[in-house]
mmCIF file with all atom_site columns, C-alpha atoms in Angstrom:
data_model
loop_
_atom_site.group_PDB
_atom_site.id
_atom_site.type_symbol
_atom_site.label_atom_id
_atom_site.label_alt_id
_atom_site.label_comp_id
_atom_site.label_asym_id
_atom_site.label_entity_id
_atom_site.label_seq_id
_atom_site.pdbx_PDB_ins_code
_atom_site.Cartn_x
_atom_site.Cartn_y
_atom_site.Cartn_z
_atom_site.occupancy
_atom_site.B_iso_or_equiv
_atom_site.pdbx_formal_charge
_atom_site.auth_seq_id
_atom_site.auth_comp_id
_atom_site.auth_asym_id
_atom_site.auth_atom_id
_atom_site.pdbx_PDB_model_num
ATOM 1   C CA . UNK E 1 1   ? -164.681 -3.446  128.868 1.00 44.00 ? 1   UNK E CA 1
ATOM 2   C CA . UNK E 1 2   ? -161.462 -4.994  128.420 1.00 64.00 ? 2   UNK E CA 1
ATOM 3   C CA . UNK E 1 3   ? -161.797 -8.998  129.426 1.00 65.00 ? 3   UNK E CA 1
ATOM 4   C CA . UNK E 1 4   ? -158.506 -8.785  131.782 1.00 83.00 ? 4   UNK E CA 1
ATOM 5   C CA . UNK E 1 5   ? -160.168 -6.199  133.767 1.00 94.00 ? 5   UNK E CA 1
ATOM 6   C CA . UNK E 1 6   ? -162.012 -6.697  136.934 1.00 95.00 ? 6   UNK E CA 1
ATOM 7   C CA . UNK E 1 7   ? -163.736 -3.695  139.110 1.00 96.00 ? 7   UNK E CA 1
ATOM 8   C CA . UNK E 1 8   ? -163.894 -3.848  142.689 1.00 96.00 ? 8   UNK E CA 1
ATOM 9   C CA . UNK E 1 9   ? -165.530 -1.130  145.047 1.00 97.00 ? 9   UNK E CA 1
ATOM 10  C CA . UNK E 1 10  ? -163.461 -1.076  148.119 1.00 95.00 ? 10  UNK E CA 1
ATOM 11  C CA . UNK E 1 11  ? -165.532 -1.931  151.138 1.00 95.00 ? 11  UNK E CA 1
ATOM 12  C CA . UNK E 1 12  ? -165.110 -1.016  154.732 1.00 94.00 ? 12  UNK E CA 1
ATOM 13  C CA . UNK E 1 13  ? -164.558 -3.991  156.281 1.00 95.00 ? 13  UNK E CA 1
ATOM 14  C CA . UNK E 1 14  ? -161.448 -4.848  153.712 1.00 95.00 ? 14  UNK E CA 1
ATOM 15  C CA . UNK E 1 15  ? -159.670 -1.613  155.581 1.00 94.00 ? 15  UNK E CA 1
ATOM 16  C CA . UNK E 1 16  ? -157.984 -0.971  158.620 1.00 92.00 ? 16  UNK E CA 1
ATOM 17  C CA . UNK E 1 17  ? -158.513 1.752   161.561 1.00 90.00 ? 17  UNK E CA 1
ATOM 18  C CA . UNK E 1 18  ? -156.915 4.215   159.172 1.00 90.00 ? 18  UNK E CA 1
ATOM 19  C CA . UNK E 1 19  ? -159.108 3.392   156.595 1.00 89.00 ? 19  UNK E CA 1
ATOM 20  C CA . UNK E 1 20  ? -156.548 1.574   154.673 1.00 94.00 ? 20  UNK E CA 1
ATOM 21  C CA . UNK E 1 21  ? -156.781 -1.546  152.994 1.00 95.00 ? 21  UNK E CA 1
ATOM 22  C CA . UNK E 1 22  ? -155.315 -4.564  154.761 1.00 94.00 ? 22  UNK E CA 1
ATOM 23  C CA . UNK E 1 23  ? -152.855 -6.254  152.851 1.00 94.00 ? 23  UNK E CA 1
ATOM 24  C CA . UNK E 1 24  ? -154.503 -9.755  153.107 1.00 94.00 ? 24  UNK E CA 1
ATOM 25  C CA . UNK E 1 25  ? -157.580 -8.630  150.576 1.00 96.00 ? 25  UNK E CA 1
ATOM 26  C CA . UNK E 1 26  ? -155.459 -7.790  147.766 1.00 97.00 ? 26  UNK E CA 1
ATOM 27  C CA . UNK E 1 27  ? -154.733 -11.409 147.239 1.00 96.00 ? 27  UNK E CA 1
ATOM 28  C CA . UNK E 1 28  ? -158.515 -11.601 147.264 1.00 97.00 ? 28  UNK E CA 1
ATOM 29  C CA . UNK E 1 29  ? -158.628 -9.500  144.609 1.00 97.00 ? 29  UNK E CA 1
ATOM 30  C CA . UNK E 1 30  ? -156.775 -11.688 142.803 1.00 97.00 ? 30  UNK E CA 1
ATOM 31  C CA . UNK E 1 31  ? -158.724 -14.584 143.358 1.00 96.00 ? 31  UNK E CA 1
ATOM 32  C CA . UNK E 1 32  ? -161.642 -12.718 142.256 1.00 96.00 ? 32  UNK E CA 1
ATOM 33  C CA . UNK E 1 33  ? -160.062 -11.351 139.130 1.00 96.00 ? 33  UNK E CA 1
ATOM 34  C CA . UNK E 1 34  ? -158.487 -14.189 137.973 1.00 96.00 ? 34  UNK E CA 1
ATOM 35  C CA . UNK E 1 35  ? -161.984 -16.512 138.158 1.00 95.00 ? 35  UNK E CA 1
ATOM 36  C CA . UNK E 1 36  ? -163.712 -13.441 136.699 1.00 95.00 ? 36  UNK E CA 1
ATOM 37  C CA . UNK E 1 37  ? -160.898 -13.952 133.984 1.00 94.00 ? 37  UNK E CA 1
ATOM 38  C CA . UNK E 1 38  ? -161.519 -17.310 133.355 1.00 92.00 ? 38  UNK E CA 1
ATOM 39  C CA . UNK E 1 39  ? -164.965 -16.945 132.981 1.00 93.00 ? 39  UNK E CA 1
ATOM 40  C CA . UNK E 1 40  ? -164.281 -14.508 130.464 1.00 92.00 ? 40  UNK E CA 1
ATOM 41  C CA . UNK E 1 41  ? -162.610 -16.590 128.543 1.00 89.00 ? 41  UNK E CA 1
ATOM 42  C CA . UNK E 1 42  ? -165.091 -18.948 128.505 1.00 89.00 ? 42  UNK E CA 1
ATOM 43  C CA . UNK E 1 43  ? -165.087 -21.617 130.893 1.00 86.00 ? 43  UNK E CA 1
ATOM 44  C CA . UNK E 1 44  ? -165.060 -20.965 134.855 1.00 87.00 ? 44  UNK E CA 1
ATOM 45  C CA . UNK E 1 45  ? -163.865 -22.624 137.736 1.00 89.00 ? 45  UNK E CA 1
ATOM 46  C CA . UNK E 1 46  ? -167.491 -24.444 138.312 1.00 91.00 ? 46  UNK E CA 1
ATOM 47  C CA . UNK E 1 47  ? -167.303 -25.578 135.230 1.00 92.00 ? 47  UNK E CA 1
ATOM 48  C CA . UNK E 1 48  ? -163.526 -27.308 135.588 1.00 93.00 ? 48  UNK E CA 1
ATOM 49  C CA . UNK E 1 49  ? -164.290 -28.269 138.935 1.00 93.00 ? 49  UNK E CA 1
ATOM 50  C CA . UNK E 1 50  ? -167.797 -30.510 137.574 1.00 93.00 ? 50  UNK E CA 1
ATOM 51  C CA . UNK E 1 51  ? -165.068 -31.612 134.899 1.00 93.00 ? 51  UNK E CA 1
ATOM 52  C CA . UNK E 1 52  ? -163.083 -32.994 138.592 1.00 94.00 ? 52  UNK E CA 1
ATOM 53  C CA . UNK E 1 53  ? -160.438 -30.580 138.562 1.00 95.00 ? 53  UNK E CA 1
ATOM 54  C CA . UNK E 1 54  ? -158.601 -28.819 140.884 1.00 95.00 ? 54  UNK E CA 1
ATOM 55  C CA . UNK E 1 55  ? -156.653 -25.790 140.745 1.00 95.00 ? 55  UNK E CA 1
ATOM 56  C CA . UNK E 1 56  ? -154.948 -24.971 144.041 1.00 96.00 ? 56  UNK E CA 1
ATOM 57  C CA . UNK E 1 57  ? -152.063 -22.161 144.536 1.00 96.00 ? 57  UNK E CA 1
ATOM 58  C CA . UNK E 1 58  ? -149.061 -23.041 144.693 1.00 97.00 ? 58  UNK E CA 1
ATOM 59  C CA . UNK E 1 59  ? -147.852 -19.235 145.533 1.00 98.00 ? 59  UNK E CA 1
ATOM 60  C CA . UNK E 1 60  ? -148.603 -15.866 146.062 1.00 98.00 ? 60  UNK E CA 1
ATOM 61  C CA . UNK E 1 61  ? -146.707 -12.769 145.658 1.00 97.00 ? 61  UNK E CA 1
ATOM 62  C CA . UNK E 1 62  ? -147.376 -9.173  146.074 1.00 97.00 ? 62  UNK E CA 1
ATOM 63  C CA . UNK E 1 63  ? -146.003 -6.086  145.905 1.00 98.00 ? 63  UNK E CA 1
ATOM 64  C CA . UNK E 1 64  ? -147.698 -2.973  147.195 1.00 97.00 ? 64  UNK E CA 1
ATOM 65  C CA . UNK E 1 65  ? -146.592 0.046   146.262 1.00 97.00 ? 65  UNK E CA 1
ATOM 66  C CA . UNK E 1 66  ? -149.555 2.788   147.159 1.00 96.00 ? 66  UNK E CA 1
ATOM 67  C CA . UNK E 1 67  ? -152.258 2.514   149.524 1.00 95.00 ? 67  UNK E CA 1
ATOM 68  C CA . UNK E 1 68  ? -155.920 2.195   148.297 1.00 95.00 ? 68  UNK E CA 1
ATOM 69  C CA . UNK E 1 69  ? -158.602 3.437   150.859 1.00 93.00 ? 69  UNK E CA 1
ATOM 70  C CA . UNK E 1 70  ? -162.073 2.915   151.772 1.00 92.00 ? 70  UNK E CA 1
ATOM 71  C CA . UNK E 1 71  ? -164.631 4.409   148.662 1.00 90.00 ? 71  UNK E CA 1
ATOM 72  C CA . UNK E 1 72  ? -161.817 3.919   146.223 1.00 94.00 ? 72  UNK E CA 1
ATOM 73  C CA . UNK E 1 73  ? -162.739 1.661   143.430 1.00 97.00 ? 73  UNK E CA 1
ATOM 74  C CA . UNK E 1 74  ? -159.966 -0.529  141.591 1.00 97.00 ? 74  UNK E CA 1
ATOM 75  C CA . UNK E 1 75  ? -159.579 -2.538  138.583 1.00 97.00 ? 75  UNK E CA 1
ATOM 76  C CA . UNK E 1 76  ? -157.617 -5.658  138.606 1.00 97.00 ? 76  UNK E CA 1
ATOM 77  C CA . UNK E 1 77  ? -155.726 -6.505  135.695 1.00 96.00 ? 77  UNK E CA 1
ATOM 78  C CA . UNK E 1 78  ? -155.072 -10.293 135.452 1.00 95.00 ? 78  UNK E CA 1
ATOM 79  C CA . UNK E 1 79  ? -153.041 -11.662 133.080 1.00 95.00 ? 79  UNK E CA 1
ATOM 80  C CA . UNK E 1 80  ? -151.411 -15.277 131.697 1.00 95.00 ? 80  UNK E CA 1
ATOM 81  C CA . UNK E 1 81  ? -147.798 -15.301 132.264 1.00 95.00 ? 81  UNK E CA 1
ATOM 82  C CA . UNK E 1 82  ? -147.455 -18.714 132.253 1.00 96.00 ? 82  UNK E CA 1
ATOM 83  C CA . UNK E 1 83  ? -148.868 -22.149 130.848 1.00 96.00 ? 83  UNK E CA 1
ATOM 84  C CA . UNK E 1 84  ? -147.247 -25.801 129.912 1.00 95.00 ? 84  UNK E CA 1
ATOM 85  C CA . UNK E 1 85  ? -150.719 -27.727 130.601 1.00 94.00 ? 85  UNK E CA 1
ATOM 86  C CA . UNK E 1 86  ? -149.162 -28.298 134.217 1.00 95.00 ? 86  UNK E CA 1
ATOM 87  C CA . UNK E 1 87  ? -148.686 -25.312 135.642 1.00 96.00 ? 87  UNK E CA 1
ATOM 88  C CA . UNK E 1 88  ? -150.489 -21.678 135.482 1.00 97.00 ? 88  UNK E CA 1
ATOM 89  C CA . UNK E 1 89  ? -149.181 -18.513 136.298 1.00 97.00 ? 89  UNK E CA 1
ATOM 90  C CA . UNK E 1 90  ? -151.257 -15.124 136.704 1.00 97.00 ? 90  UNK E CA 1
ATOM 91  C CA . UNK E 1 91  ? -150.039 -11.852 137.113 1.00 96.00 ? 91  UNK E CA 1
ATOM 92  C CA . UNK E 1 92  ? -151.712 -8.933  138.512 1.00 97.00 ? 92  UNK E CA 1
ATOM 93  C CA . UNK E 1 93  ? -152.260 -5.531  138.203 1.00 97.00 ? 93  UNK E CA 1
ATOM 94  C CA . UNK E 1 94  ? -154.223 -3.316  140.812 1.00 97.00 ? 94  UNK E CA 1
ATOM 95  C CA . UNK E 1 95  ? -154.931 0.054   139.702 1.00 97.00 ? 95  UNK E CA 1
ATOM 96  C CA . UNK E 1 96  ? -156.813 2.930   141.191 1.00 96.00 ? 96  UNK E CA 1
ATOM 97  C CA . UNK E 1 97  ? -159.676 4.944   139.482 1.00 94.00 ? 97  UNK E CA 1
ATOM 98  C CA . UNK E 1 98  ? -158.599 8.298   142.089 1.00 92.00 ? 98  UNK E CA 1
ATOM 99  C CA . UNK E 1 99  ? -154.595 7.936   140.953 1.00 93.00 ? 99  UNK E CA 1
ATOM 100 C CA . UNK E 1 100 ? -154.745 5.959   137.512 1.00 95.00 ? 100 UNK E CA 1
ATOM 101 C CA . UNK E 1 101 ? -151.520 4.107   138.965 1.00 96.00 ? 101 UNK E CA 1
ATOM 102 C CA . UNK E 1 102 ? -151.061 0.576   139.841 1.00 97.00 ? 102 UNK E CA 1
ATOM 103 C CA . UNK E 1 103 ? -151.095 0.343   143.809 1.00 97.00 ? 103 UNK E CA 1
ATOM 104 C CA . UNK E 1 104 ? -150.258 -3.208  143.796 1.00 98.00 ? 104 UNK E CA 1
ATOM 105 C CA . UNK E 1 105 ? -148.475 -5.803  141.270 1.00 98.00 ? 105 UNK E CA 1
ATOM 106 C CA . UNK E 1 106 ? -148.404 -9.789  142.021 1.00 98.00 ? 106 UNK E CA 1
ATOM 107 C CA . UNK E 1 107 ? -148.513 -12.964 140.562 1.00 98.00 ? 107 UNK E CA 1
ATOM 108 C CA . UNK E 1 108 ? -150.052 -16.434 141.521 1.00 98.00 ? 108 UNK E CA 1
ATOM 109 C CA . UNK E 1 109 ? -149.050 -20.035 140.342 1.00 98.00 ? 109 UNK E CA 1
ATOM 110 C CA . UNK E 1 110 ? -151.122 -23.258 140.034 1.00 97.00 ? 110 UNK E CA 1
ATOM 111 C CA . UNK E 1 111 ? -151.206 -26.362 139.180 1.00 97.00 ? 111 UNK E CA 1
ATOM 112 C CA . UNK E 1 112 ? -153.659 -28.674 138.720 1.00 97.00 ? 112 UNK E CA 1
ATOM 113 C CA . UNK E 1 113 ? -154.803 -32.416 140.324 1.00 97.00 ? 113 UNK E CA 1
ATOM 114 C CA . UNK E 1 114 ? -158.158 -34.389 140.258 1.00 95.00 ? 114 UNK E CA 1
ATOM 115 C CA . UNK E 1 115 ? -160.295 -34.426 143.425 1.00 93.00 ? 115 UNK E CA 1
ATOM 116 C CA . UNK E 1 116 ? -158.118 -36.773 145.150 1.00 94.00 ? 116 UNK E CA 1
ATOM 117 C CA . UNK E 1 117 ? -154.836 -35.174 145.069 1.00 94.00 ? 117 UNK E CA 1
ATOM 118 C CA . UNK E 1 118 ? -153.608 -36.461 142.463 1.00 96.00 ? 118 UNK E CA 1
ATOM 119 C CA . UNK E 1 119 ? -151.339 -34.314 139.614 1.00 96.00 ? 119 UNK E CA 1
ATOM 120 C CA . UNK E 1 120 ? -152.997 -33.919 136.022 1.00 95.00 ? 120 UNK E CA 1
ATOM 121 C CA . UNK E 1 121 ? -152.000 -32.327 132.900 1.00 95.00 ? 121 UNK E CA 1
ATOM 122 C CA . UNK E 1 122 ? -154.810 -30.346 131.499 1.00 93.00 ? 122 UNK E CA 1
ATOM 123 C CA . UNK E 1 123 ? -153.312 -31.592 127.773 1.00 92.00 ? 123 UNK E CA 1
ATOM 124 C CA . UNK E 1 124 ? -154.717 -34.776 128.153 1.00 93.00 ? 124 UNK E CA 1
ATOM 125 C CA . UNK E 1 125 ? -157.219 -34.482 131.384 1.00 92.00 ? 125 UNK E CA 1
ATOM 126 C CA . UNK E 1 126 ? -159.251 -31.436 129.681 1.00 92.00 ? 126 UNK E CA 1
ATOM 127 C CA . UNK E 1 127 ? -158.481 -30.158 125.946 1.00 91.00 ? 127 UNK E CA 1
ATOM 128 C CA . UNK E 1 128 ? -161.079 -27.416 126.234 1.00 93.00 ? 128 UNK E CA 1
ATOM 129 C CA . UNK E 1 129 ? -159.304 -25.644 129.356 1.00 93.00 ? 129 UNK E CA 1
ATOM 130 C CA . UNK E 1 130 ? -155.797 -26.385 127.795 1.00 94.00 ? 130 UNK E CA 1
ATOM 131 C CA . UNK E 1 131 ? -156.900 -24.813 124.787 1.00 93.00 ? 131 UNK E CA 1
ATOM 132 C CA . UNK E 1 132 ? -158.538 -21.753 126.594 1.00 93.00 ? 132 UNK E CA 1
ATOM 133 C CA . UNK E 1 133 ? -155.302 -21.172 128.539 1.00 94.00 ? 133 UNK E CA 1
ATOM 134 C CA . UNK E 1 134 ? -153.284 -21.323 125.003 1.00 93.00 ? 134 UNK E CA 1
ATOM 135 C CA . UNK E 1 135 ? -155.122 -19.359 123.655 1.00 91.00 ? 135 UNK E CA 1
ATOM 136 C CA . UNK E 1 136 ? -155.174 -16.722 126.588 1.00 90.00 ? 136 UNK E CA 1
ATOM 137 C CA . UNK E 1 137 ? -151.790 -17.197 127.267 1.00 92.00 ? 137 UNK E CA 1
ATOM 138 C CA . UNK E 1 138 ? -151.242 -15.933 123.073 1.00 91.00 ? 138 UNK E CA 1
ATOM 139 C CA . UNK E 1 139 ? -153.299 -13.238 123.413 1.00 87.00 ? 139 UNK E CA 1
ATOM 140 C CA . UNK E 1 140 ? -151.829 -11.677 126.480 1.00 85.00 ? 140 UNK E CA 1
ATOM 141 C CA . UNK E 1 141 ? -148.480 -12.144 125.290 1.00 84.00 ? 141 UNK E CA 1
ATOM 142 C CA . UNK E 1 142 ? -149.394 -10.390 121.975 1.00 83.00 ? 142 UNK E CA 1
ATOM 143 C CA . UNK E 1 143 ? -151.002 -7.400  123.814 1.00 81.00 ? 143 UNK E CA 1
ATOM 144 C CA . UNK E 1 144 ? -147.889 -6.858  126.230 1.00 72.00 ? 144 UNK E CA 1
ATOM 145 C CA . UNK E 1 145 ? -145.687 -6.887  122.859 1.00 70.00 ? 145 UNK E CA 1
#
């Protein structure tokens, strides 16, 4: 399966009385597509957090276009829009198995700071996940040419 994709059985408790997801677990999603991402890649979160780095949102955004409902399942597309060794940007994709069309499209931004707060630039404070992120960032690029 493609690396950028992520599969996600929508659960009961992520939907409302209607049986509709509520909004606020798409930007779950994210957060679980984008560390299933990174992991892909080749190094995780655990991995850069042992390393004592932190990679907190900056921002969210989402659009939501079509509803998803309880028993669908969805795959997450997450993708690197953005990297300088500072900042990371991620942009998403939700599509449904049932419709084959994206319900939702967003993007999240990061940066990055040690355990205490303070900013870092993965360039000099990790070459292994600056290099990853190059290299995903090239590869995504390519494949959306």
């Amino acid at each position: 399966m493609d690396n950028h994709i992520y599969e996600h059985k929508v659960q009961y408790y992520e939907t409302d009385q209607m049986g509709v997801v509520h909004h606020s677990n798409y930007i779950r999603w994210f957060e679980e597509a984008r560390t299933d991402y990174m992991e892909k890649l080749g190094l995780g979160y655990e991995t850069m957090e042992d390393e004592g780095i932190m990679s907190p949102v900056l921002s969210v955004d989402a659009k939501y276009l079509r509803m998803v409902g309880f028993g669908d399942t969805v795959y997450v597309k997450a993708r690197i829009k953005e990297y300088n060794g500072i900042k990371l940007t991620v942009s998403y994709e939700i599509i449904s198995d049932r419709t084959n069309q994206v319900h939702c499209k967003g993007e999240t931004k990061h940066c990055f700071i040690t355990t205490k707060g303070k900013p870092l630039s993965l360039k000099t404070a990790s070459s292994q996940f600056h290099e990853m992120f190059l290299k995903g960032l090239q590869k995504d690029k390519e494949e959306n040419e």
